[in-house]
Tab-separated table of C-alpha atoms in Angstrom:
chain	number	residue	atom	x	y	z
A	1	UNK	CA	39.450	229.752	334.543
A	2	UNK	CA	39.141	232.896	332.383
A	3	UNK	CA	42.803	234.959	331.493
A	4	UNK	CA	42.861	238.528	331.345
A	5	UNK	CA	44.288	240.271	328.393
A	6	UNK	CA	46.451	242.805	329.344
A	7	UNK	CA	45.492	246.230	327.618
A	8	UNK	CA	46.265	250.229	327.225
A	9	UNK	CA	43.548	252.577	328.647
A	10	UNK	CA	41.057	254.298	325.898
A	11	UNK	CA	41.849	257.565	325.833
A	12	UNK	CA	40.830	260.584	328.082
A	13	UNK	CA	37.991	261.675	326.396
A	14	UNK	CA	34.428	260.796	326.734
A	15	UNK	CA	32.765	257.304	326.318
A	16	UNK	CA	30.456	256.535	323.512
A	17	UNK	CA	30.144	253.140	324.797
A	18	UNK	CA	31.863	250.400	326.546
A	19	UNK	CA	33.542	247.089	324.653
A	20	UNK	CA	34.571	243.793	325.896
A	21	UNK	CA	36.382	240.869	323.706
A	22	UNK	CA	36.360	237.121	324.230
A	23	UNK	CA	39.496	234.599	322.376
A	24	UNK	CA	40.053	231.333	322.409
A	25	UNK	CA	42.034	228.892	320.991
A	26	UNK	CA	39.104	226.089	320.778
A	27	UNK	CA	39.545	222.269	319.950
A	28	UNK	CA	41.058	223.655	316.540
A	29	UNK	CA	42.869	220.093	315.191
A	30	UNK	CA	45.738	222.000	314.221
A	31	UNK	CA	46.422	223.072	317.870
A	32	UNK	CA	47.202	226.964	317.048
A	33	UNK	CA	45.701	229.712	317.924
A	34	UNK	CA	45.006	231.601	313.816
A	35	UNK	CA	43.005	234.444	315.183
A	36	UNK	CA	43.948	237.777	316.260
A	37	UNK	CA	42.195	241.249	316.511
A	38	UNK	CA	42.679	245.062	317.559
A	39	UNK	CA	41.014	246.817	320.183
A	40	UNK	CA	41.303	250.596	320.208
A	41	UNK	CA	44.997	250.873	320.466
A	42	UNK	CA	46.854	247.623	320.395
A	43	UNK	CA	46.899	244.320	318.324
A	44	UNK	CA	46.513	240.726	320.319
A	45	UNK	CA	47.008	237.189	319.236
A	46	UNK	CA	45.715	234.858	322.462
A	47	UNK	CA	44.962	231.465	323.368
A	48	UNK	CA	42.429	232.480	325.629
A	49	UNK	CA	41.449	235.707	327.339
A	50	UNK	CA	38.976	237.629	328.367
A	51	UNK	CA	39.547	241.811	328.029
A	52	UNK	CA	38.060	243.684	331.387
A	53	UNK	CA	34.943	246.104	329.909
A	54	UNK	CA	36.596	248.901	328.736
A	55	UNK	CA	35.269	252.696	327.726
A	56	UNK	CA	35.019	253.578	324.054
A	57	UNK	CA	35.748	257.305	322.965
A	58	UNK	CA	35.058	258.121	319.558
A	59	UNK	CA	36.945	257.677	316.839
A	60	UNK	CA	37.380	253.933	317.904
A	61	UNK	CA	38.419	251.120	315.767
A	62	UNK	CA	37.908	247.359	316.459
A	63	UNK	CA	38.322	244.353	314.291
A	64	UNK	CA	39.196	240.761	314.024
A	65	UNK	CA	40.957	238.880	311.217
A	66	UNK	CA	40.786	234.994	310.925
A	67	UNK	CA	43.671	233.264	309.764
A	68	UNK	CA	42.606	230.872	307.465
A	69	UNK	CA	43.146	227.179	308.123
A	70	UNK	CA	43.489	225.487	304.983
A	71	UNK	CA	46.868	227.809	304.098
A	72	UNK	CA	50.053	227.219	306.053
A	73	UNK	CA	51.391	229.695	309.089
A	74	UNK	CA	48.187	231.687	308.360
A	75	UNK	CA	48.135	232.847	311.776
A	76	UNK	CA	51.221	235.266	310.858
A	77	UNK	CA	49.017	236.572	308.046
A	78	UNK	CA	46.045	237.222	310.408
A	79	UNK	CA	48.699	238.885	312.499
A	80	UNK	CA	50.013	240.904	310.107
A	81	UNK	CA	46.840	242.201	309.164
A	82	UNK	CA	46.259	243.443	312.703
A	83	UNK	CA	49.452	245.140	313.232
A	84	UNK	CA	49.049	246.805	309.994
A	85	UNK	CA	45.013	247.901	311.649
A	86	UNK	CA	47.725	249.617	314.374
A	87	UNK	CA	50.017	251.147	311.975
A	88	UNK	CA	47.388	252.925	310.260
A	89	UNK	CA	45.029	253.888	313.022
A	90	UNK	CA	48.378	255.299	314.841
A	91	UNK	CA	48.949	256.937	312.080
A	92	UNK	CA	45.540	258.118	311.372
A	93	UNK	CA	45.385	257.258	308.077
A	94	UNK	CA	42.576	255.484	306.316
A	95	UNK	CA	41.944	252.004	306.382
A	96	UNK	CA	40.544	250.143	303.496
A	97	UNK	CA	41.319	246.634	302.501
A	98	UNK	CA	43.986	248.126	299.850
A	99	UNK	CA	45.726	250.027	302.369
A	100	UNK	CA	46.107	246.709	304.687
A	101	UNK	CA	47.448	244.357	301.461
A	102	UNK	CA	50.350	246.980	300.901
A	103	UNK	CA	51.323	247.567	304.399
A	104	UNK	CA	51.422	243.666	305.241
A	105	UNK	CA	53.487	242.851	302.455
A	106	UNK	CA	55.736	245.677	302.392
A	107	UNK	CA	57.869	243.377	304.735
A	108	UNK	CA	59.677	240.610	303.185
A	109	UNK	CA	58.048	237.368	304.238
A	110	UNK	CA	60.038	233.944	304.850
A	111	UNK	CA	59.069	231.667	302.021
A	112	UNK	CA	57.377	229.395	303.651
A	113	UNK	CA	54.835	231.785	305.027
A	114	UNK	CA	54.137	232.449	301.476
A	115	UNK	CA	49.865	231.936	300.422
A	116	UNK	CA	48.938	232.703	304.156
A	117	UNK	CA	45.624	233.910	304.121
A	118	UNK	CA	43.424	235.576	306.744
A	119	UNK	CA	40.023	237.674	306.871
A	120	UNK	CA	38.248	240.668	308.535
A	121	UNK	CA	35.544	242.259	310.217
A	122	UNK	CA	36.096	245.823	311.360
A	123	UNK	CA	34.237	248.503	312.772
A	124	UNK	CA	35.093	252.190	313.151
A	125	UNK	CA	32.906	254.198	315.371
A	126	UNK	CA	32.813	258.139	315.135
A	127	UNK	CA	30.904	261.166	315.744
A	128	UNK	CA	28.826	263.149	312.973
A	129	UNK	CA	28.685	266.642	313.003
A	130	UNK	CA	25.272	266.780	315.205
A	131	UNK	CA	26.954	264.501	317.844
A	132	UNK	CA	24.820	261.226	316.229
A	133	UNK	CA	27.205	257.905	316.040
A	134	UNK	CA	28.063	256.595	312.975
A	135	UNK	CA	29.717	253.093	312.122
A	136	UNK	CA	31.825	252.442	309.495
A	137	UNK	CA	31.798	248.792	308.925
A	138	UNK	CA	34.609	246.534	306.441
A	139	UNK	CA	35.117	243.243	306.143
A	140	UNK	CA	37.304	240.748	303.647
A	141	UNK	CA	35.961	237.017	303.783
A	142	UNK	CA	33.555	235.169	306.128
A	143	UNK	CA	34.426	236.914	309.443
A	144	UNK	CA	31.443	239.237	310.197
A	145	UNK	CA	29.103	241.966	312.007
A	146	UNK	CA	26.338	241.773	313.904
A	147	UNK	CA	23.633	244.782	314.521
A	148	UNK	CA	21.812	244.618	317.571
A	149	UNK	CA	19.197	247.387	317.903
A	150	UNK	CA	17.747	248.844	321.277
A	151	UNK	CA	14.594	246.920	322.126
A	152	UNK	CA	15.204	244.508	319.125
A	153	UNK	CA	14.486	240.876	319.601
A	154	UNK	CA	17.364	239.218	317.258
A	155	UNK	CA	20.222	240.349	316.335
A	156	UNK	CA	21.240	241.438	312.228
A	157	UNK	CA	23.548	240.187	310.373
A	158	UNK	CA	25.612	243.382	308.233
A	159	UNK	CA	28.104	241.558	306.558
A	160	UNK	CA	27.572	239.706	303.185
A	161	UNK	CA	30.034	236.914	303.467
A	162	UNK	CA	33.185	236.838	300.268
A	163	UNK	CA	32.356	233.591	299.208
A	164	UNK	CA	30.761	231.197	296.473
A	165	UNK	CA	27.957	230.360	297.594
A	166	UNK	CA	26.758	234.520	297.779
A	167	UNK	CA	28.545	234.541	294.368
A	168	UNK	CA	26.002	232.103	292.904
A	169	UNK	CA	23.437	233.746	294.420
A	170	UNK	CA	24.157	237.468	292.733
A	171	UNK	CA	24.690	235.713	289.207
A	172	UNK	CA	20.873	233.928	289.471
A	173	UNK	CA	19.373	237.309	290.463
A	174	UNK	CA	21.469	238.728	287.696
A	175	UNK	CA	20.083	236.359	285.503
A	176	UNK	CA	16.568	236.356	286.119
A	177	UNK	CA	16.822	240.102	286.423
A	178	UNK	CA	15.430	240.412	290.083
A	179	UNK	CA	16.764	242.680	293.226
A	180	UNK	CA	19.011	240.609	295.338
A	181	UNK	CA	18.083	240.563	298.997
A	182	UNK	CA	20.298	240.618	301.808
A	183	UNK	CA	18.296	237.526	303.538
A	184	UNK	CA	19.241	235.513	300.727
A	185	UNK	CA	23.214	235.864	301.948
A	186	UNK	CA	25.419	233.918	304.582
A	187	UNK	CA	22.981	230.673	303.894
A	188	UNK	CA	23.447	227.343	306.271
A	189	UNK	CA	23.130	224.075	305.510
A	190	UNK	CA	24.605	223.978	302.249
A	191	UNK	CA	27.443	221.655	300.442
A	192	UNK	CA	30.643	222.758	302.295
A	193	UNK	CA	32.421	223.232	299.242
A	194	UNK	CA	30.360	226.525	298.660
A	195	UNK	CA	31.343	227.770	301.820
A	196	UNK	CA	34.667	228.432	300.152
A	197	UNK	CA	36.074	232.269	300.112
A	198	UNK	CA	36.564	234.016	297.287
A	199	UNK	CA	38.150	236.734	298.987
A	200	UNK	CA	41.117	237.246	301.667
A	201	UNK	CA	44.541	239.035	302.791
A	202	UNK	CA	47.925	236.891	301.636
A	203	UNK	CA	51.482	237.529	302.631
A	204	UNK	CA	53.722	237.375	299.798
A	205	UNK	CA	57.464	236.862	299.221
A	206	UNK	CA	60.060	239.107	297.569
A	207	UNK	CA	58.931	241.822	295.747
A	208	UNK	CA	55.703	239.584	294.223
A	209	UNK	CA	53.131	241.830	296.240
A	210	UNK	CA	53.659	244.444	293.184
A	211	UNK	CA	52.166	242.357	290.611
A	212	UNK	CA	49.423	240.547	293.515
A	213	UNK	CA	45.764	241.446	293.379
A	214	UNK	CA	44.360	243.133	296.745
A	215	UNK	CA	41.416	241.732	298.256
A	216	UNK	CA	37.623	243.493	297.404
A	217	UNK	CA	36.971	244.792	300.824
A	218	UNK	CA	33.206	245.475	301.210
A	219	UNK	CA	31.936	248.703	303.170
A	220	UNK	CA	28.713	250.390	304.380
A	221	UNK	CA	27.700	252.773	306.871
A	222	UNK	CA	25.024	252.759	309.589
A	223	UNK	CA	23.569	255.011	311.922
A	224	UNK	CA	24.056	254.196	315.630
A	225	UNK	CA	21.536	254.950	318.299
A	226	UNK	CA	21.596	254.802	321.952
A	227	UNK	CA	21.416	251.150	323.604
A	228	UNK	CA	22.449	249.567	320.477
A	229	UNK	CA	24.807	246.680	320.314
A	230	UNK	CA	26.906	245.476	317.713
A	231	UNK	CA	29.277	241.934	317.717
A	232	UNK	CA	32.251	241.758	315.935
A	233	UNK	CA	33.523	237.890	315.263
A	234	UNK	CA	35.321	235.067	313.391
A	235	UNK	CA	33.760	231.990	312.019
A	236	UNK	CA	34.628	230.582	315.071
A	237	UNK	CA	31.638	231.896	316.610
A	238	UNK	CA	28.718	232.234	313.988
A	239	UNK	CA	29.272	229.026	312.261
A	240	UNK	CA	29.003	227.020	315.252
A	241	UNK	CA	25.994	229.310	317.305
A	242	UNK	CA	24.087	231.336	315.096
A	243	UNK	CA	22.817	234.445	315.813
A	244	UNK	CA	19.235	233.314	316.375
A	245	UNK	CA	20.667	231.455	319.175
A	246	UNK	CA	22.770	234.601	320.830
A	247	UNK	CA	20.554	236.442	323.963
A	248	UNK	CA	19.684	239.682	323.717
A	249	UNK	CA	21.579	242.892	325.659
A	250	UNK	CA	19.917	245.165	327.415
A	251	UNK	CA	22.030	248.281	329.448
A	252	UNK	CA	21.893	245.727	332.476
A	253	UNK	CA	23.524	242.699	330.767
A	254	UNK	CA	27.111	242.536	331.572
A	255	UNK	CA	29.214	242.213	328.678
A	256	UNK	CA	32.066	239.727	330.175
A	257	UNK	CA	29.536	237.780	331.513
A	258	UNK	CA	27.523	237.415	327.809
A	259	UNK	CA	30.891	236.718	325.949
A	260	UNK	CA	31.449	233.751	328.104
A	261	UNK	CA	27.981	232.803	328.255
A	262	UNK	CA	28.647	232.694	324.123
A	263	UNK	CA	31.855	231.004	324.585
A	264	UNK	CA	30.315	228.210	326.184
A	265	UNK	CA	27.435	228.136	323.960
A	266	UNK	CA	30.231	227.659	321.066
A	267	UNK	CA	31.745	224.618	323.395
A	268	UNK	CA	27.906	222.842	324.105
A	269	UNK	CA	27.521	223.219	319.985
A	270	UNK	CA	27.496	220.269	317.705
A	271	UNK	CA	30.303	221.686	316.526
A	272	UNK	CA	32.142	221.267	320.307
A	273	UNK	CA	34.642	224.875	319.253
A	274	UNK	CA	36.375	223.019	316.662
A	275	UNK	CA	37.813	226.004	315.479
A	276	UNK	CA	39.098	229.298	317.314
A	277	UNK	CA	36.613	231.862	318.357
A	278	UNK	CA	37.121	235.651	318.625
A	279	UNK	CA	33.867	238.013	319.640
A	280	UNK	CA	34.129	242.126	320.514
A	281	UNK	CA	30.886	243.172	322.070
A	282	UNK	CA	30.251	246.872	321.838
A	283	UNK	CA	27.248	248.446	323.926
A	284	UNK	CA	26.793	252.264	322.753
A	285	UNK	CA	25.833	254.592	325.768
């Protein structure tokens, strides 16, 4: 049976396009739930839900964080980090990756919650000055975004992923003094140990934030054209179905039913959703 996530209305202005999100909890051995995400106006943390298609005006935000597994209580960090996504949006205030390190730990987290970590994938949709779309895309860690264009036959990757293995690859092109390409990023098959991240969100305690490091956010910009597509997601989802695997979306496709067609993609994997999954489908008009 699917859930429904309860939600707020998009506001009353017109649509740019129309969003649906997909959660679930997985056969994660630690039996919690370490995702969470924001959609438009409100934060979630569920076990398992899917969000009723839902109109986008513009300026929109949407993003996922991933609490990392390895550190303890990390889904309070991953939390965190989407409550401060609210605080700022409300606020309209900018949102880079500094902006989210001082607002999460500008509350005084219980000791023990101390090292959780969590990542992000967000993407902020608004209009240019000719009416074009334009999508501002961020990310900290190994969550990522995904670029379908109208009439395209696989989707693109946008995100370079924060960790080692990417690391090694931009000190050999340094080295042998050639231009880095992006297909050369977010490699499978590799030792897990270079799978590692080399960049996320912590909580703190006390007043230690002062004297922490914030996370290197990483940012671009695209153009957005009609019929295009983009996936926002966790780990969860590209490291068990990649996105060779993922059908297309044309303006028939209906987004619920592709998110759960991916959800049980993620469950018939190798993998069998051994971790939680979070994916935000956005279809532009």
């Amino acid at each position: 049976m699917t859930a429904s996530i309860n939600h707020c209305s998009s506001k009353d202005t017109p649509s740019i396009a129309q969003a649906c999100v997909i959660t679930f909890q997985g056969n994660a051995s630690n039996n919690l739930q370490q995702d969470a995400f924001f959609f438009l106006d409100n934060w979630y943390q569920e076990d398992l839900g899917v969000m009723a298609v839902t109109p986008v005006a513009a300026p929109s935000c949407l993003a996922v964080s991933d609490g990392v597994a390895s550190s303890n209580h990390s889904q309070h960090c991953s939390k965190a980090v989407v409550k401060a996504i609210r605080r700022l949006w409300g606020n309209q205030k900018s949102i880079t990756s500094d902006d989210i390190h001082q607002l999460i730990n500008q509350t005084k987290h219980s000791a023990k919650r101390h090292g959780a970590a969590a990542t992000l994938a967000m993407v902020i949709g608004e209009l240019n000055g000719d009416g074009t779309i334009k999508a501002t895309i961020m990310h900290v860690g190994e969550s990522r975004v995904y670029r379908l264009p109208k009439d395209a036959s696989q989707w693109q990757c946008l995100t370079r992923d924060h960790n080692l293995l990417n690391e090694i690859i931009d000190q050999r092109a340094k080295e042998q003094g050639r231009q880095r390409k992006f297909a050369d990023y977010n490699r499978e098959g590799m030792a897990g140990s270079l799978y590692s991240i080399t960049e996320c969100f912590a909580l703190t305690a006390d007043e230690s934030y002062l004297s922490s490091e914030a996370s290197e956010g990483s940012s671009c910009t695209v153009n957005i054209n009609s019929g295009d597509c983009i996936l926002v997601c966790t780990d969860g989802i590209h490291d068990l179905v990649p996105s060779h695997e993922w059908q297309l979306v044309s303006a028939e496709t209906g987004l619920q039913d592709w998110l759960i067609t991916l959800k049980s993609q993620v469950y018939d994997s190798d993998g069998n959703a051994y971790d939680n999954g979070t994916a935000i489908l956005l279809r532009f008009d």
